[in-house]
XYZ file of C-alpha atoms in Angstrom:
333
model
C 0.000 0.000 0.000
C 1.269 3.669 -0.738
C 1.399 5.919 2.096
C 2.752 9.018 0.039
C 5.298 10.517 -2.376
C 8.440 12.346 -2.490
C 7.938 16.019 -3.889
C 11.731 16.527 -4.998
C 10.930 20.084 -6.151
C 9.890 21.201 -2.444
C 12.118 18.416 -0.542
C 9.196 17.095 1.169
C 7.645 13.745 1.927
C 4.091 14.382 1.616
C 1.833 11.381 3.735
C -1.406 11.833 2.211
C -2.623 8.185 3.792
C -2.492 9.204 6.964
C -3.388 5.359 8.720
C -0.129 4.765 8.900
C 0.850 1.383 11.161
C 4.102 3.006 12.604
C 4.912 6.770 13.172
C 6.634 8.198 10.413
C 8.530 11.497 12.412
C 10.471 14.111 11.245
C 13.281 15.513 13.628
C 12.976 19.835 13.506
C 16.708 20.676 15.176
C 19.125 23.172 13.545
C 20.572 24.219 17.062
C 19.879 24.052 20.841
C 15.824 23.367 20.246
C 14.474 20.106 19.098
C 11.270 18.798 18.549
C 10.447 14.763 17.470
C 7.329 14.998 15.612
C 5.166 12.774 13.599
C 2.869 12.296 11.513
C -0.251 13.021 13.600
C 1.445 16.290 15.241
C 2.652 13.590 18.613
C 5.774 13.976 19.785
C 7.975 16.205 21.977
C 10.228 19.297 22.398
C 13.392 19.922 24.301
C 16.527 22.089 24.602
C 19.390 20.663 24.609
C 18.791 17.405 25.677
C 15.850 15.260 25.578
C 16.700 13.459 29.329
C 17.300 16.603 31.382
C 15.349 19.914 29.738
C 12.410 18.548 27.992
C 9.356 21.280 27.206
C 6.363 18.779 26.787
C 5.897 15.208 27.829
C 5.526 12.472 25.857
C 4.572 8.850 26.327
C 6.294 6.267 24.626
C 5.121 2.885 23.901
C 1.550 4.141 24.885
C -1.666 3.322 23.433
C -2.719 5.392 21.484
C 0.759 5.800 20.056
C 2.524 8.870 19.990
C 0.363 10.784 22.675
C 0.573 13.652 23.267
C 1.743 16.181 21.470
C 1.000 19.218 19.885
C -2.389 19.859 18.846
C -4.425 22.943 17.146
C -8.493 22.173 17.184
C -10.899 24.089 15.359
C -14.531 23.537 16.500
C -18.007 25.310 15.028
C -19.942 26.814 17.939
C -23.201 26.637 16.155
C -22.891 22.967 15.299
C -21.185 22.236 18.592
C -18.492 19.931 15.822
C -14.437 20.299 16.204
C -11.572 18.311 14.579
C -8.197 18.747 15.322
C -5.789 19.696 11.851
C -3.698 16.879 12.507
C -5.565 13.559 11.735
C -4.730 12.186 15.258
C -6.131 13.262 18.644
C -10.110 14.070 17.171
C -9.687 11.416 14.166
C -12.506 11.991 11.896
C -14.074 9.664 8.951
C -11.412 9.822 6.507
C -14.261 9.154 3.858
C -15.493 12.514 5.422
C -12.261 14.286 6.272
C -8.833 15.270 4.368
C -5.516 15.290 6.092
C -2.696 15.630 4.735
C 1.087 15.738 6.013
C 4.291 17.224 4.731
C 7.515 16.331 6.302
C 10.489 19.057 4.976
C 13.781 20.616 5.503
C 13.173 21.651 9.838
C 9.605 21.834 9.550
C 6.338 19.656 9.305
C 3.284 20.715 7.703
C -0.343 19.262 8.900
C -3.402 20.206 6.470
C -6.831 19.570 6.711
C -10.502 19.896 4.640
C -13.785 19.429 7.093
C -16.680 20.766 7.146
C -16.054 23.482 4.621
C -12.610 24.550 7.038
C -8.863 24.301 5.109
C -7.040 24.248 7.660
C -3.153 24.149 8.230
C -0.456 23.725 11.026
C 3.283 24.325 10.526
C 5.952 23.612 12.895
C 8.888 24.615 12.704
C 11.949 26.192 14.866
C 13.851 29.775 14.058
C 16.955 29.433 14.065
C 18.583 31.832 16.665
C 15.508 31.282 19.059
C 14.551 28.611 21.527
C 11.246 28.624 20.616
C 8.387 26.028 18.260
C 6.329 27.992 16.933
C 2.654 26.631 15.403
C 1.878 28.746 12.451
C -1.972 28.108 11.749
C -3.647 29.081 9.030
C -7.932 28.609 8.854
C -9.895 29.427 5.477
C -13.282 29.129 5.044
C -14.849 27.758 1.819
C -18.009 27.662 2.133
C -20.918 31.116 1.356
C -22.102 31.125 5.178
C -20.616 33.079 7.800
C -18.418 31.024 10.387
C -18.631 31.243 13.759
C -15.152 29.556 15.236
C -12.689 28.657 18.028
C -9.540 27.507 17.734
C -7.932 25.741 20.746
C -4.844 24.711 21.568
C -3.179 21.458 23.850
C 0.054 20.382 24.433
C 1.274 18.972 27.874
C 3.884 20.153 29.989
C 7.411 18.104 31.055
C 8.889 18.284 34.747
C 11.350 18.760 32.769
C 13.351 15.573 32.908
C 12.315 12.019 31.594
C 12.478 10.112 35.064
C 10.098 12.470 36.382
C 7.741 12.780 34.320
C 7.617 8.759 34.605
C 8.036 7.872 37.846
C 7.877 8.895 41.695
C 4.981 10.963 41.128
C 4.505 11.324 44.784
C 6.947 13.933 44.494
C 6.574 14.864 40.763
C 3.782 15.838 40.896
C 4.336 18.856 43.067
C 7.398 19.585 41.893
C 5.587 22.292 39.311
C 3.169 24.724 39.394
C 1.339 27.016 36.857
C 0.568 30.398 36.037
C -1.510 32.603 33.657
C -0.490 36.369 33.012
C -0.642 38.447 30.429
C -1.964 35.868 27.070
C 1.206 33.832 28.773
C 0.499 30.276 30.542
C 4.037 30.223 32.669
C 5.393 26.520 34.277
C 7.179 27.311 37.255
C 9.516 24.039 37.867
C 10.251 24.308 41.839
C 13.345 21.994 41.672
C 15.066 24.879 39.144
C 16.249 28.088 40.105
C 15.724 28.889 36.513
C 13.739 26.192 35.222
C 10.618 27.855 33.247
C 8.696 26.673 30.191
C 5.838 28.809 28.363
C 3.079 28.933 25.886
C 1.718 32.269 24.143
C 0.225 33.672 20.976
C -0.224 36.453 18.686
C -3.411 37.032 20.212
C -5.402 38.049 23.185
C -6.802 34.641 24.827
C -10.349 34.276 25.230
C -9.817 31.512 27.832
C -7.170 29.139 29.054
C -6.203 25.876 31.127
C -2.937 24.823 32.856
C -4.429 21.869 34.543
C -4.454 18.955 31.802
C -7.470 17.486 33.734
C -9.581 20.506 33.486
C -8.552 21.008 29.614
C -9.506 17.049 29.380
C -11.763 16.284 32.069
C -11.041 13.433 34.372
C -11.914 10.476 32.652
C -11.465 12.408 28.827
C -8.619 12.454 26.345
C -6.942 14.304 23.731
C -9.748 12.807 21.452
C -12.705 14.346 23.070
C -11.601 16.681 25.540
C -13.525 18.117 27.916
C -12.651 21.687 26.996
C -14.190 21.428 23.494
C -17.130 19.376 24.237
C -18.126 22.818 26.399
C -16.624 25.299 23.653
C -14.958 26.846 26.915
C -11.904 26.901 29.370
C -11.735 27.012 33.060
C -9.274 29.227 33.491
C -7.006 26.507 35.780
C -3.937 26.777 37.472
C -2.123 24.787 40.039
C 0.306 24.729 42.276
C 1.442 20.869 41.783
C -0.421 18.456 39.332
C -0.479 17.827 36.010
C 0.241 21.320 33.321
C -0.725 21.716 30.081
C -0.871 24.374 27.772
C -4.505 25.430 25.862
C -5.528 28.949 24.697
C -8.880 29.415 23.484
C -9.578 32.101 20.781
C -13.211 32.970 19.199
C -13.049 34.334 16.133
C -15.466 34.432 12.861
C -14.438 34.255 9.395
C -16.390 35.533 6.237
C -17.283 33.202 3.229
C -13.129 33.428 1.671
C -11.836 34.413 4.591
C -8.616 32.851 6.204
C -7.457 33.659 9.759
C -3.733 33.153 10.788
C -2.463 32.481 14.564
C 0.755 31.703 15.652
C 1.419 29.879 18.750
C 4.872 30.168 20.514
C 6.086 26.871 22.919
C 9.210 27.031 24.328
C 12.195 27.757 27.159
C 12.180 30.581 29.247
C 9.634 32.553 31.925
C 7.230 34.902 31.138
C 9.239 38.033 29.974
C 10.689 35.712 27.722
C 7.450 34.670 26.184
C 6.482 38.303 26.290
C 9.650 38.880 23.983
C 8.729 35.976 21.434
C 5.420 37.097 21.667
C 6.054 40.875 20.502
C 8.852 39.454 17.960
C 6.773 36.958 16.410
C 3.412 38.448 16.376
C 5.073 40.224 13.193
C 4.029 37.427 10.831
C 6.593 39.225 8.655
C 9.093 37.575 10.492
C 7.562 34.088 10.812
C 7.770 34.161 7.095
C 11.598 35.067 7.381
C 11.584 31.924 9.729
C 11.036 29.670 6.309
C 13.437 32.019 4.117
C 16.050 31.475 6.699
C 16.307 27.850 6.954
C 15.551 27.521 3.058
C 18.567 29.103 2.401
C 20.439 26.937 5.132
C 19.596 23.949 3.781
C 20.392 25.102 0.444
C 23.881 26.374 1.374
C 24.138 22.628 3.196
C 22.928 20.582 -0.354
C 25.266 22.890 -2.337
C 28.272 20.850 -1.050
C 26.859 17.663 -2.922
C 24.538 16.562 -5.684
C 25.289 13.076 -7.130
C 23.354 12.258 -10.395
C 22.445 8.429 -11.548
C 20.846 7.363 -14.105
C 17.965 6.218 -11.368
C 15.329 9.068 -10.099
C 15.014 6.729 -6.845
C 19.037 7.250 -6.189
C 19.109 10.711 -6.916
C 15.730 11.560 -4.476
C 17.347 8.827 -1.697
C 20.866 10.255 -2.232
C 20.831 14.186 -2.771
C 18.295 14.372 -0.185
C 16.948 12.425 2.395
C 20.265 10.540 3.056
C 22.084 13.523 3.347
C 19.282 15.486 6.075
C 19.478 12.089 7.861
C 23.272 12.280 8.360
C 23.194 15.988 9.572
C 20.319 15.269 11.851
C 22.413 12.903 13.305
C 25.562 15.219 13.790
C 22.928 17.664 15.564
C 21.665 15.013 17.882
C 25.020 13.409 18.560
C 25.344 14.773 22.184
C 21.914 13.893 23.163
């Protein structure tokens, strides 16, 4: 069966069968930020190292695989319907539902049709900046009015592996959470300086920091709790379990697309404030793509075998060569 293509003009692998039976993840790294993403927008972000500074939790080997990660949903308040823009958590029909997913150069791109909603979710990492940022995009094409919310849900790490897995007698009150400002804040108490944050390019309409509130107590990233309601508690904690989800209404006209951009990453809140202001200039999240375009370019320029076989040349001027520099860049973790 055929999962998907290689578009050699863009350097992508574009999954447009998204059952896939194993993840198929793209590493985003050019410096001191990582993420390990897939296919369904799981995975997880760290600085550094993936054992002692990670950003968001992940659970491996868990069923469903690759949970969590990080996840944009879109849902109609007059139908009371949402789907995430990744395939995974929300998983609609696929007979009713198109998703699509482009792994590239440092970035991942999720896209989605439902419901008369083209949607898309880029990930990527600036280089220069310790900071993911989400760049959504949300289009409608249908000739009624839409009246929208777009959530987000990722969950926070105690910042190391061990802890987030075991002992959680004391784990789980080794972090607390905060909300300032359009900033959710993770306080790690262990850390002098240990802080981790989640923002946007626009004013929240609600929030969570308490994944149980965001999913409800016996809910999951599927069906949350938060989007069955259409709104957010406004939870924080000191101790328990963090996540990050900002809530924004918004309505879009019949042609009408809507961008946010949603900023994860390392640092306390006059940090975020500083990504926020730098980044809410979507002028400069385009600059993000130019950047690393021309980085990867400058990398490829070195060497560009040709062979009589298209396979080779795809296999060999591409994919083999961003798998051996992805491994230099994660050599010391």
């Amino acid at each position: 069966m055929q999962y998907g293509y290689f578009d050699n003009e863009k350097r992508e692998y574009v999954i447009d069968n998204v059952a896939l039976p194993y993840s198929w993840t793209n590493y985003l790294v050019v410096e001191d930020m990582a993420a390990v993403i897939n296919h369904m927008a799981g995975g997880y972000l760290f600085y550094k190292t993936p054992e002692y500074h990670r950003i968001s939790r992940f659970r491996g080997n868990g069923v469903p695989m690759d949970r969590p990660g990080f996840y944009v949903y879109i849902r109609d308040n007059e139908k009371k319907d949402y789907h995430s823009i990744s395939w995974q958590p929300v998983a609609k029909d696929l007979s009713k539902a198109k998703y699509r997913c482009r792994h590239g150069l440092s970035y991942t791109v999720y896209e989605s049709e439902y419901d008369g909603l083209a949607s898309s979710q880029t990930m990527v990492i600036p280089r220069g900046e310790n900071v993911l940022l989400w760049d959504v995009k949300v289009k409608n094409i249908t000739d009624a009015v839409r009246n929208l919310s777009l959530f987000t849900y990722m969950e926070f790490s105690f910042h190391h592996i061990m802890i987030d897995n075991q002992n959680f007698q004391m784990s789980l009150y080794c972090a607390g959470s905060s909300y300032e400002d359009g900033i959710i804040e993770e306080d790690l108490f262990y850390e002098e300086k240990g802080y981790q944050y989640l923002t946007a390019n626009f004013t929240p309409d609600g929030y969570d920091c308490v994944r149980e509130k965001f999913l409800g107590v016996y809910g999951t990233e599927d069906h949350p709790a938060g989007l069955e309601r259409g709104t957010l508690e406004g939870s924080t904690e000191l101790g328990g379990n963090h996540c990050g989800s900002l809530q924004k209404n918004f309505k879009l006209q019949p042609g009408e697309e809507a961008r946010f951009v949603i900023m994860l990453g390392e640092g306390n809140r006059e940090e975020g404030r500083r990504i926020r202001v730098k980044y809410s200039d979507l002028k400069r999240v385009d600059a993000v793509y130019t950047d690393l375009a021309a980085y990867w370019k400058q990398k490829y320029a070195a060497l560009q075998i040709q062979t009589p076989n298209e396979g080779m040349n795809t296999l060999i001027n591409t994919w083999t060569l961003y798998q051996s520099e992805i491994n230099v860049m994660f050599e010391g973790c």
